[in-house]
Coordinates of C-alpha atoms in Angstrom, one line a residue:
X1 CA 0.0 0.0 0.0
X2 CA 1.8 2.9 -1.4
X3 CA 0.9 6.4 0.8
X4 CA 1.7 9.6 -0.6
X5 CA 3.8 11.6 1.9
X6 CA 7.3 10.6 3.0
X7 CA 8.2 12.1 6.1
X8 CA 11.6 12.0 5.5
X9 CA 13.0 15.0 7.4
X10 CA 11.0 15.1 10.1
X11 CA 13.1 13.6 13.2
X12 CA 16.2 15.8 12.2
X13 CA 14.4 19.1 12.7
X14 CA 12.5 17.9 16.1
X15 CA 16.1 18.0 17.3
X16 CA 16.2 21.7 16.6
X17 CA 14.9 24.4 19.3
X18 CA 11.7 26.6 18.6
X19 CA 13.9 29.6 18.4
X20 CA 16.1 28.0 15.9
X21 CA 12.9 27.4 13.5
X22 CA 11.3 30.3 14.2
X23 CA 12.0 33.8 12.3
X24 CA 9.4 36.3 10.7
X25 CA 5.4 35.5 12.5
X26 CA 4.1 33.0 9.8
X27 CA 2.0 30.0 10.8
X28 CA 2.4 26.5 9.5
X29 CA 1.0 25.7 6.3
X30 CA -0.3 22.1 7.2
X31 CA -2.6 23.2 9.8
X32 CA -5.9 22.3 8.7
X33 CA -7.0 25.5 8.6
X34 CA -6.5 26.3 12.3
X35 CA -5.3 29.9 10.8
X36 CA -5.8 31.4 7.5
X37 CA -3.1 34.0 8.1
X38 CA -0.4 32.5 5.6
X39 CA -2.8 32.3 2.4
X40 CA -0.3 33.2 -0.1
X41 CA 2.5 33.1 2.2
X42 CA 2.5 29.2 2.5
X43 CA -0.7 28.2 1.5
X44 CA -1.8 28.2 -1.5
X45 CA -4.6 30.7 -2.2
X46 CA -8.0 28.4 -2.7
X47 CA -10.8 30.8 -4.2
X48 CA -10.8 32.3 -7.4
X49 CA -9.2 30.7 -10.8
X50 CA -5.8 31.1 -10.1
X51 CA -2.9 29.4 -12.3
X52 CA -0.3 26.4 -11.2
X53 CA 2.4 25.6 -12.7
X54 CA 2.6 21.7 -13.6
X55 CA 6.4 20.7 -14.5
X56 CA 7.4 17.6 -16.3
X57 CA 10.8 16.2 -15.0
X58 CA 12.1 13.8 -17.0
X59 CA 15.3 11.6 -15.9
X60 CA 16.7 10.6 -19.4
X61 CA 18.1 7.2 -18.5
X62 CA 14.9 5.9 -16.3
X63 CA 12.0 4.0 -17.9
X64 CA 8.4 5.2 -17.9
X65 CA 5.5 3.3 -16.5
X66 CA 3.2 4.6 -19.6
X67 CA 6.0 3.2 -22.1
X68 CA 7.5 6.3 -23.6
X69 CA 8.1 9.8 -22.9
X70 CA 5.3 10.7 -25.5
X71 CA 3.0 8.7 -23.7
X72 CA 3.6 10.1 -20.1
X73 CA 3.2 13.1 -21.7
X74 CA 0.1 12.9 -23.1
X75 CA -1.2 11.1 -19.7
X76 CA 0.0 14.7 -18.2
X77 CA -1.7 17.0 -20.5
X78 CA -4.9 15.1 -20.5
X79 CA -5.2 15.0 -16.6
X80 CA -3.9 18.9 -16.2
X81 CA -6.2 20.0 -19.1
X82 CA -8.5 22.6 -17.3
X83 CA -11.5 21.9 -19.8
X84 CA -10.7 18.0 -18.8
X85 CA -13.9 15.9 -17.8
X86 CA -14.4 13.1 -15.6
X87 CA -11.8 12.9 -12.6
X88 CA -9.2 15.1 -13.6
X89 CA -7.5 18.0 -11.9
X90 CA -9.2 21.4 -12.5
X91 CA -13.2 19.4 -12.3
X92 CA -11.9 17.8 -9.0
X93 CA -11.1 21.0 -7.2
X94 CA -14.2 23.1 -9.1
X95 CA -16.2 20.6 -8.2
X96 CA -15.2 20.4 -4.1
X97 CA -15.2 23.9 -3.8
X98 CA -19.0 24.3 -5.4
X99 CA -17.2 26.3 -7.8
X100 CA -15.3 29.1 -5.2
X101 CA -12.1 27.6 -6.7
X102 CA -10.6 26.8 -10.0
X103 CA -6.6 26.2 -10.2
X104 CA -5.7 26.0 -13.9
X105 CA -2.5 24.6 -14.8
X106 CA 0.2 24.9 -17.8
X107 CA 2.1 22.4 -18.1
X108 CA 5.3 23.6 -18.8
X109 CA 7.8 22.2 -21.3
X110 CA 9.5 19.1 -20.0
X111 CA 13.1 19.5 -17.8
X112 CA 15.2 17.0 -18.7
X113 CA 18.0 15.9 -16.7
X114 CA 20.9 12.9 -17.7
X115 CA 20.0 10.9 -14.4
X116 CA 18.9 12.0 -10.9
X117 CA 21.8 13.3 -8.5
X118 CA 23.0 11.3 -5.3
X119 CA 20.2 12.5 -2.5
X120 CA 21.4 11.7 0.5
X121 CA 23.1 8.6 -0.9
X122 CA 19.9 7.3 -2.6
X123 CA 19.7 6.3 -6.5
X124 CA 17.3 7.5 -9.1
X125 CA 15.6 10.1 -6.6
X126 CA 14.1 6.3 -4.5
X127 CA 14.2 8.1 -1.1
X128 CA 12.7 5.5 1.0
X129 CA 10.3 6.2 4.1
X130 CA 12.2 8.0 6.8
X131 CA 15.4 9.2 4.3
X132 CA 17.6 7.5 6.7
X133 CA 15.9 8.6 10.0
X134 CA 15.0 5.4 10.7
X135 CA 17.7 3.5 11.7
X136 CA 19.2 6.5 13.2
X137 CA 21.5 8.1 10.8
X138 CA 21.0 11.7 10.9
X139 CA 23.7 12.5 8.8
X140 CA 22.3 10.7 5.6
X141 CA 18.7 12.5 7.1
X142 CA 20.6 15.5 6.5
X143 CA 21.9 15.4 3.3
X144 CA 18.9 13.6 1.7
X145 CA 16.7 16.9 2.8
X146 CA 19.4 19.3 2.0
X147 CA 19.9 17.2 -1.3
X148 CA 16.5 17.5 -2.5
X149 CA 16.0 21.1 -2.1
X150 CA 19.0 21.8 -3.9
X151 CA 17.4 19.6 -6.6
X152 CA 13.9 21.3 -6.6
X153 CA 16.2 24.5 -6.9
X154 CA 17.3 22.9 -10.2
X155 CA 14.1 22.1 -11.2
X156 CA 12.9 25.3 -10.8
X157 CA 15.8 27.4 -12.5
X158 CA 15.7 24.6 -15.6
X159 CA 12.2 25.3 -16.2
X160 CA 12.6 29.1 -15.9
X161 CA 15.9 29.4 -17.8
X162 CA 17.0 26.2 -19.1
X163 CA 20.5 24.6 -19.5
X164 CA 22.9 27.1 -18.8
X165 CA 25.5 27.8 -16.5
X166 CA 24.9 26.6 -12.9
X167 CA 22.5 24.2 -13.7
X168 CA 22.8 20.5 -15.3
X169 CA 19.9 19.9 -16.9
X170 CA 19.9 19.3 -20.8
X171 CA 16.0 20.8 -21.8
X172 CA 13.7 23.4 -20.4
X173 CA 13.1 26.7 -20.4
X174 CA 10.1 29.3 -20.7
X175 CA 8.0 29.1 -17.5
X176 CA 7.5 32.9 -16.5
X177 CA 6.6 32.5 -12.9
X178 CA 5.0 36.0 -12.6
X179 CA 2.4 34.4 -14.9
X180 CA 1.5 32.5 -12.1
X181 CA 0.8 34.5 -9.3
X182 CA -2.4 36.3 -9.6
X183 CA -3.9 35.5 -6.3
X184 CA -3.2 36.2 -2.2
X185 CA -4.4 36.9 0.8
X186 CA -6.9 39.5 -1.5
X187 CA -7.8 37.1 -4.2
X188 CA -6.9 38.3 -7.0
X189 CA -4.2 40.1 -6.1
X190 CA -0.5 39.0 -6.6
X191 CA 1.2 38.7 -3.5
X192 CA 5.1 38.1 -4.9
X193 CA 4.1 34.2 -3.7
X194 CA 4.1 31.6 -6.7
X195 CA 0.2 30.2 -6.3
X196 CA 1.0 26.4 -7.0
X197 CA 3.8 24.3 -8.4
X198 CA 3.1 20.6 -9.3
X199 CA 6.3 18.1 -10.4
X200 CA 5.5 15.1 -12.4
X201 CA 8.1 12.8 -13.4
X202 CA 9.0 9.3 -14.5
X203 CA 12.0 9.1 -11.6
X204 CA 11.2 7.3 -8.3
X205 CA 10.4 10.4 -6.4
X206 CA 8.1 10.0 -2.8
X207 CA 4.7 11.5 -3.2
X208 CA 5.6 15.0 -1.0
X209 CA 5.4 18.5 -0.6
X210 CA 7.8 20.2 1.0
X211 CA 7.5 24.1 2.1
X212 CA 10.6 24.6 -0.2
X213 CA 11.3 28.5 0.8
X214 CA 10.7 27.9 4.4
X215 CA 13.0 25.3 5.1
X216 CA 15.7 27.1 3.5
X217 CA 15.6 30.0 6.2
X218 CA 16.0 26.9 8.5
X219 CA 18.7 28.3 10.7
X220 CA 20.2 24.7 11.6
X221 CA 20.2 23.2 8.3
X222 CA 21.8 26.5 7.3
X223 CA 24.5 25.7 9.8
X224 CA 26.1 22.6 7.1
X225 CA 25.8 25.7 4.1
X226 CA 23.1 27.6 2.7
X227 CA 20.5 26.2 1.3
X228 CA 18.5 27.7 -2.2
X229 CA 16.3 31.2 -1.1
X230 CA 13.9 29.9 -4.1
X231 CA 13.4 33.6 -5.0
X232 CA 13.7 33.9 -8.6
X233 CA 13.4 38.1 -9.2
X234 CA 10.1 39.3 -7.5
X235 CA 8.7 35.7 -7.2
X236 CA 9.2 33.5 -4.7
X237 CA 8.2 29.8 -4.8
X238 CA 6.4 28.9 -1.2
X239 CA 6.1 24.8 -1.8
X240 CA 6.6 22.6 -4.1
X241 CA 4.5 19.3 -4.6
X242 CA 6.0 16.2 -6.0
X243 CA 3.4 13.6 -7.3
X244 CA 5.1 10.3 -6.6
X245 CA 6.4 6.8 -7.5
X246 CA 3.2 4.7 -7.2
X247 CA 2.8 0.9 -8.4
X248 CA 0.2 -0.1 -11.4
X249 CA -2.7 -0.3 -11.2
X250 CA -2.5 3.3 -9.5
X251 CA -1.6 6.3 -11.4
X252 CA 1.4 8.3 -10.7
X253 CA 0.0 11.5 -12.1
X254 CA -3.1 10.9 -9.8
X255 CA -0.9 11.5 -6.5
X256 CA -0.8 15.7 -7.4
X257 CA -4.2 15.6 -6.4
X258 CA -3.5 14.1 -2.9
X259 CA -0.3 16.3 -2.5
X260 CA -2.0 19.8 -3.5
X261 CA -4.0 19.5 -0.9
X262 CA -1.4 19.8 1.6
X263 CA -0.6 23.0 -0.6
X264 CA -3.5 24.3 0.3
X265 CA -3.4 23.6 4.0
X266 CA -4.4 19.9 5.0
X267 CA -2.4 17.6 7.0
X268 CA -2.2 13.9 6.3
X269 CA -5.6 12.0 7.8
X270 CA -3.5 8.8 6.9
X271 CA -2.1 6.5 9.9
X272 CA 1.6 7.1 9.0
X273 CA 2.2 3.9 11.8
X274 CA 0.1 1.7 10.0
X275 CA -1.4 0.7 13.4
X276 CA -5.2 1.6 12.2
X277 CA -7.1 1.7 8.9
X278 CA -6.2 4.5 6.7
X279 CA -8.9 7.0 7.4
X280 CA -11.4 6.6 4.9
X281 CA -13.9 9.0 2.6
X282 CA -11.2 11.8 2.1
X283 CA -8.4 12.1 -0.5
X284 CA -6.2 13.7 2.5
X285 CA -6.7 9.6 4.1
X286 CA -6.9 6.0 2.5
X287 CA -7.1 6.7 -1.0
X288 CA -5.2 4.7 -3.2
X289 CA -4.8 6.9 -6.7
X290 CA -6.6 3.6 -8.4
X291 CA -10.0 5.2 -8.7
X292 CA -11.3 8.6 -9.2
X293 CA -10.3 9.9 -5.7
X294 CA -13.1 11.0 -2.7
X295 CA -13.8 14.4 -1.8
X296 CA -12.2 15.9 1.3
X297 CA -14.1 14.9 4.6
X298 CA -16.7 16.8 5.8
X299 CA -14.6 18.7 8.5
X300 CA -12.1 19.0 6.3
X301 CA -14.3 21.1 3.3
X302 CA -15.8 23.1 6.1
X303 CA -12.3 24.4 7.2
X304 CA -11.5 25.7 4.2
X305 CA -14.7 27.1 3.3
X306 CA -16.1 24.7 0.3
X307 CA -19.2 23.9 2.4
X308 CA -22.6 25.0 2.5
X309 CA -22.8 24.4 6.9
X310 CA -26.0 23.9 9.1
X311 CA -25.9 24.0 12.6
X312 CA -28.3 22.1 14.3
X313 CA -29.6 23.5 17.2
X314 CA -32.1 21.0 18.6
X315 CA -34.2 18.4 17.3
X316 CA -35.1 18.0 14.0
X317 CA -35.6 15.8 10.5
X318 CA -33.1 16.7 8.1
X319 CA -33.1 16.7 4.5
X320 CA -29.4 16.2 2.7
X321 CA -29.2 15.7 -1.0
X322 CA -25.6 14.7 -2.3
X323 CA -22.8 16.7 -1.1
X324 CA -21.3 17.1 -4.4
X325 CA -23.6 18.9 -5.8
X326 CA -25.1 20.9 -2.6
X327 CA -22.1 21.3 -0.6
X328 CA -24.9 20.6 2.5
X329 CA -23.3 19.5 6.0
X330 CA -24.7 19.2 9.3
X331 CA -22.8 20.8 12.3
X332 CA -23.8 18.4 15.0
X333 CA -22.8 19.6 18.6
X334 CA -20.7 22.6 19.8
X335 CA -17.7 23.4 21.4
X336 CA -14.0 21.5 21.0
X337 CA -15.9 18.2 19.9
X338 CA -18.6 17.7 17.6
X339 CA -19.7 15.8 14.2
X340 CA -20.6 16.4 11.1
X341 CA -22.8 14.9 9.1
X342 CA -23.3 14.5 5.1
X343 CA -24.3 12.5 2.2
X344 CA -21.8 10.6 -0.3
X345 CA -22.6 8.3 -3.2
X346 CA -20.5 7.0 -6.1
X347 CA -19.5 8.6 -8.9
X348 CA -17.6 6.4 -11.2
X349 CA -14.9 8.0 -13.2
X350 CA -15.6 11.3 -11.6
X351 CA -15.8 11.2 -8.0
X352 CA -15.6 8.9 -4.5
X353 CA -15.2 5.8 -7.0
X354 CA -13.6 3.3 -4.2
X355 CA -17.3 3.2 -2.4
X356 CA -18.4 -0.2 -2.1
X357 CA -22.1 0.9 -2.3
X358 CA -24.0 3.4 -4.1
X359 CA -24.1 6.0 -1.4
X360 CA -24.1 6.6 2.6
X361 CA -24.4 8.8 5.4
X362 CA -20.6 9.9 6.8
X363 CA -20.7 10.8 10.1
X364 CA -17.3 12.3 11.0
X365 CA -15.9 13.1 14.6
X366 CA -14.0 16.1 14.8
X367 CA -12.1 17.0 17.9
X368 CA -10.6 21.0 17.2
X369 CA -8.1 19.8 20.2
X370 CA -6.2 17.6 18.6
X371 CA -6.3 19.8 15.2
X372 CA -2.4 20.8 13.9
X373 CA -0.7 24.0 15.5
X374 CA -0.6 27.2 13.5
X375 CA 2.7 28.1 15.4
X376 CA 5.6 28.9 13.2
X377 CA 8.0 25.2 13.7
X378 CA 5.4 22.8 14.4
X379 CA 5.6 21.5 11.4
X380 CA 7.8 18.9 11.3
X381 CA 6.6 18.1 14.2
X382 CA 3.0 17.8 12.8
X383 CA 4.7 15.1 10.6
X384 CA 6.3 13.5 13.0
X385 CA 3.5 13.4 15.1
X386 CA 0.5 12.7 12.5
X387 CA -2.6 13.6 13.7
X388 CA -4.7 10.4 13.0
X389 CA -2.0 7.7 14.0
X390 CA -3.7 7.2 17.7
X391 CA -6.9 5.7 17.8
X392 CA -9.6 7.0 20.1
X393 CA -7.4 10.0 20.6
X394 CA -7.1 11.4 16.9
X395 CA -8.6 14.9 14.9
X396 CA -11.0 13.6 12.7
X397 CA -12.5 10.3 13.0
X398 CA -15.0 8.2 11.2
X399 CA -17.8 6.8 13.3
X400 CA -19.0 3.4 11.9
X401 CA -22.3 2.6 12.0
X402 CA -21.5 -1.1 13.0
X403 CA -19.9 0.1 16.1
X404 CA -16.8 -2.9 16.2
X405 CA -14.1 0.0 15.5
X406 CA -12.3 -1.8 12.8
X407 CA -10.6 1.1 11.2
X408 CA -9.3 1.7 14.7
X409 CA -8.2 -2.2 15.2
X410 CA -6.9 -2.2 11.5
X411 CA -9.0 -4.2 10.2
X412 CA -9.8 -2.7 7.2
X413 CA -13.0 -0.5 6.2
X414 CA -16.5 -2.0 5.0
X415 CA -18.8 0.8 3.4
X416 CA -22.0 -1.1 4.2
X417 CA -21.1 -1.4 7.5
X418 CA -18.7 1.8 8.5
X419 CA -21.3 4.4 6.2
X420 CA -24.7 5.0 7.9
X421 CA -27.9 3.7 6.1
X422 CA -31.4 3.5 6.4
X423 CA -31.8 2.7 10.1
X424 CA -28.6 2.6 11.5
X425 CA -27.7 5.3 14.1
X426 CA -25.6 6.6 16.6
X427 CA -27.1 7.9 20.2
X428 CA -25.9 8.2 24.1
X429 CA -24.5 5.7 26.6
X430 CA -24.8 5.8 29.8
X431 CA -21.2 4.9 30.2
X432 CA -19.3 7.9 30.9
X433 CA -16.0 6.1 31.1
X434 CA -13.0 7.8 28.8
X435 CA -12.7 5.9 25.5
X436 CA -9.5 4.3 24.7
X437 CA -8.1 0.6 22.9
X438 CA -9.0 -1.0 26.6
X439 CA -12.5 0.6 26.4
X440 CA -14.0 1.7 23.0
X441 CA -17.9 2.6 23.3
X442 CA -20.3 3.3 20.5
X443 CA -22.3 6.4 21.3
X444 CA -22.0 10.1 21.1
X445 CA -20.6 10.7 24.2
X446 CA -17.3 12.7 23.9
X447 CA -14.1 11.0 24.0
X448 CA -13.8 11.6 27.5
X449 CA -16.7 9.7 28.2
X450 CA -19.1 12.8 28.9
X451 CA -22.4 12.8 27.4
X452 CA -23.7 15.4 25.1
X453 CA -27.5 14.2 24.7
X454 CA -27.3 13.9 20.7
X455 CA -28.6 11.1 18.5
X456 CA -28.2 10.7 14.7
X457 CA -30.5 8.3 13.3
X458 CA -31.0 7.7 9.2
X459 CA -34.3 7.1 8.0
X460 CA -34.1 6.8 4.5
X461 CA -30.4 6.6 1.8
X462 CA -30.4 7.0 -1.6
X463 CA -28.1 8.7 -3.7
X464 CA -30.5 11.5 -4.5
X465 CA -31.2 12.2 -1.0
X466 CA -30.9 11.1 2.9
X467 CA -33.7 11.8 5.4
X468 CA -31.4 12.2 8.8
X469 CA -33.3 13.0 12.4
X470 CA -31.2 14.3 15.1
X471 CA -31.9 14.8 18.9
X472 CA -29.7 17.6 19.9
X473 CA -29.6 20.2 23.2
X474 CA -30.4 23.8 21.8
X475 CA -27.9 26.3 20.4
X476 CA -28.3 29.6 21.8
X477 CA -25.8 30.9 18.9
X478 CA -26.2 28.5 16.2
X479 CA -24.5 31.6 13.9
X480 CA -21.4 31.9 16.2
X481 CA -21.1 27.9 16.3
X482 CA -20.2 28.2 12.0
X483 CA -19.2 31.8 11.7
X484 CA -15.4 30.1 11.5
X485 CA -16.9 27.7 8.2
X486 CA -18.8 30.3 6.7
X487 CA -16.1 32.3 4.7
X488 CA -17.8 35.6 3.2
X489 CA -21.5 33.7 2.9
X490 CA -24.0 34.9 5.1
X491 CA -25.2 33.0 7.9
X492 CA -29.5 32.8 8.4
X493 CA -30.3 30.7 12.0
X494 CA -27.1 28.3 11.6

């Protein structure tokens, strides 16, 4: 099972001090939306049509998976085409965002290199999981982080400039980067930050994105020699993300859609441990780039401001139609811990294509304490320390409506059993024990055991439309409860 994000430098940088990450008062860009202070800065801007930058690496003496150069190619420009149909790039995002967002991507003209360089004493750009961390060795940690930004600097200057002095690569040339920042904290307005950059290539790359520019002001790494500013003139290149390596059946290309969200903010829902089930019904989690990928989790949409949110503030019967085409999510509960609630079905060739049935009710757990710092240097440490790799103690969680916790035992995810269908439902226990491994507990109640009085019961699934009744205490505020998912749309009664 191939996952998309290679931790590799993560342990080397815990070792560092807060004040050696820290410099200028940014916030980290995997937060999950806990802050929306660094759009532009690190994240990528999300609303508008803004332009990324897709580039084509191509390691001359490495074979491709689609045959030939021509035919990688072609796989690229089909997939980055932004009048593409089905499950391609630019629909996927226009279609998550309800249309608040469309990224459209030039691919640029391929940067050809003779072979990869040594990074970090690894071959053909295979970095494997940890990049040496993992047995310890924090010198080849070192140099495999250091070596691949001095490689992405490469990159970037090849497909700017091409071959020329200071750079080895045979072919590139012609990518104006101003061209592609013409969005920021303002949309619409350039900021000086580079709104997306995609790599592509037939090397053996890990699926990653790396904040290129701000682990180059990394004062410790700077210590072994400085490292790339990736500021070309009046542009400066925030991230870069690297769809990687996968195995047929998957698609390599497919990856860029995993890995650009993490551009624009999203941490990793994925148990990086392997101790769990990959978290399921969310491209951030256990997708496998073999189908046309899910949507973002509920939570997930409504940090960033793709959803259309409904507080519930006491009981009532509930009528959802598909959230891919009305964005419609129920706000369940208040305060630190809560749920969401929303309709899926299956889309084949377009969207949520690994569901084994032909829609469900996902009810999500969200717990905002265990969401990812915004403070400048916990980043690495967010990797290290992946936010859905501790069952009954993660960020977001899926409740499953057969209540044996098998994503949190491993055993693997069942959408007729884990998605909620006509009659299944979720309500309070008198057992106000903490949840943990020793003592998992089907119910509402919050983590901690305490109970919050809510029931979510479905009374009729189809993939036009769910009927959903929900006991719930009253909402005084049922505005200020959403005002944080609402974005610039008004808010009427929650």
């Amino acid at each position: 099972m191939s996952r998309p994000f290679v931790a590799l430098p993560c342990a080397l940088f815990a070792l560092a001090t807060p004040a050696l990450l820290s410099s200028s008062a940014r916030a980290d860009f995997i937060d999950h939306f806990a802050t929306s202070d660094d759009i532009g800065l690190l994240k990528a801007p999300h609303l508008g049509e803004v332009r990324v930058v897709v580039i084509p690496v191509i390691i001359d003496d490495l074979p491709f998976a689609q045959g030939t150069e021509a035919a990688f190619l072609d796989e690229v420009a089909g997939f980055f085409a932004p009048d593409a149909e089905g499950f391609a790039f630019t629909p996927y995002w226009v279609t998550q965002s309800l249309g608040r967002y469309r990224p459209v991507a030039t691919v640029s003209a391929p940067v050809h290199f003779p072979s990869c360089p040594l990074i970090g004493g690894f071959e053909d750009c295979e970095i494997p999981r940890g990049g040496g961390i993992t047995d310890g060795n924090l010198q080849t940690a070192a140099a495999t982080l250091r070596g691949s930004l001095f490689f992405l600097d490469q990159i970037m200057k090849c497909a700017q400039t091409g071959p020329g002095v200071g750079v080895s690569c045979t072919q590139g040339g012609g990518v104006d980067l101003a061209q592609f920042d013409t969005s920021g904290q303002v949309p619409g307005t350039p900021d000086g930050f580079v709104d997306g950059v995609l790599v592509v290539s037939n090397a053996g790359f890990p699926g990653i994105t790396l904040p290129v520019q701000e682990l180059s002001e990394n004062a410790l790494m700077n210590l072994l020699g400085l490292l790339p500013s990736f500021q070309y003139g009046a542009e400066t290149v925030p991230s870069v993300a690297i769809a990687g390596r996968t195995e047929l059946p998957q698609h390599e290309i497919w990856v860029a859609v995993h890995e650009f969200g993490h551009v624009l903010g999203f941490a990793d829902l994925y148990d990086e441990t392997g101790a769990t089930t990959d978290m399921p019904y969310t491209v951030m989690g256990g997708w496998y780039y073999g189908s046309a990928a899910p949507l973002l989790d509920p939570f997930s949409r409504l940090a960033i401001g793709y959803g259309h949110v409904v507080q519930v503030a006491g009981d009532g019967t509930f009528e959802l139609g598909p959230v891919d085409q009305t964005g419609t999510v129920l706000k369940v509960g208040t305060g630190d811990e809560f749920f969401v609630v929303e309709l899926r079905r299956k889309l084949p060739g377009v969207l949520d294509e690994d569901l084994d049935v032909e829609a469900g009710v996902v009810v999500e757990r969200v717990r905002l304490q265990k969401r990812p710092s915004p403070e400048r240097g916990q980043y690495l440490n967010t990797l290290q320390n992946c936010v859905n790799c501790i069952p009954y103690d993660s960020f977001l969680s899926i409740e499953q409506a057969d209540g044996l916790f098998q994503l949190e035992r491993g055993v693997g995810r069942d959408d007729e059993d884990d998605l909620f269908l006509a009659g299944d439902q979720i309500a309070p226990s008198d057992d106000v024990e903490p949840r943990g491994v020793a003592h998992a507990v089907f119910s509402t109640n919050r983590m901690d055991g305490a109970a919050t009085g809510i029931t979510i019961r479905v009374l009729a699934v189809a993939p036009e439309s769910a009927t959903i009744e929900i006991t719930a205490p009253p909402v005084a505020d049922a505005c200020a409860e959403i005002a944080p998912y609402c974005g610039e749309l008004p808010c009427e009664d929650g």
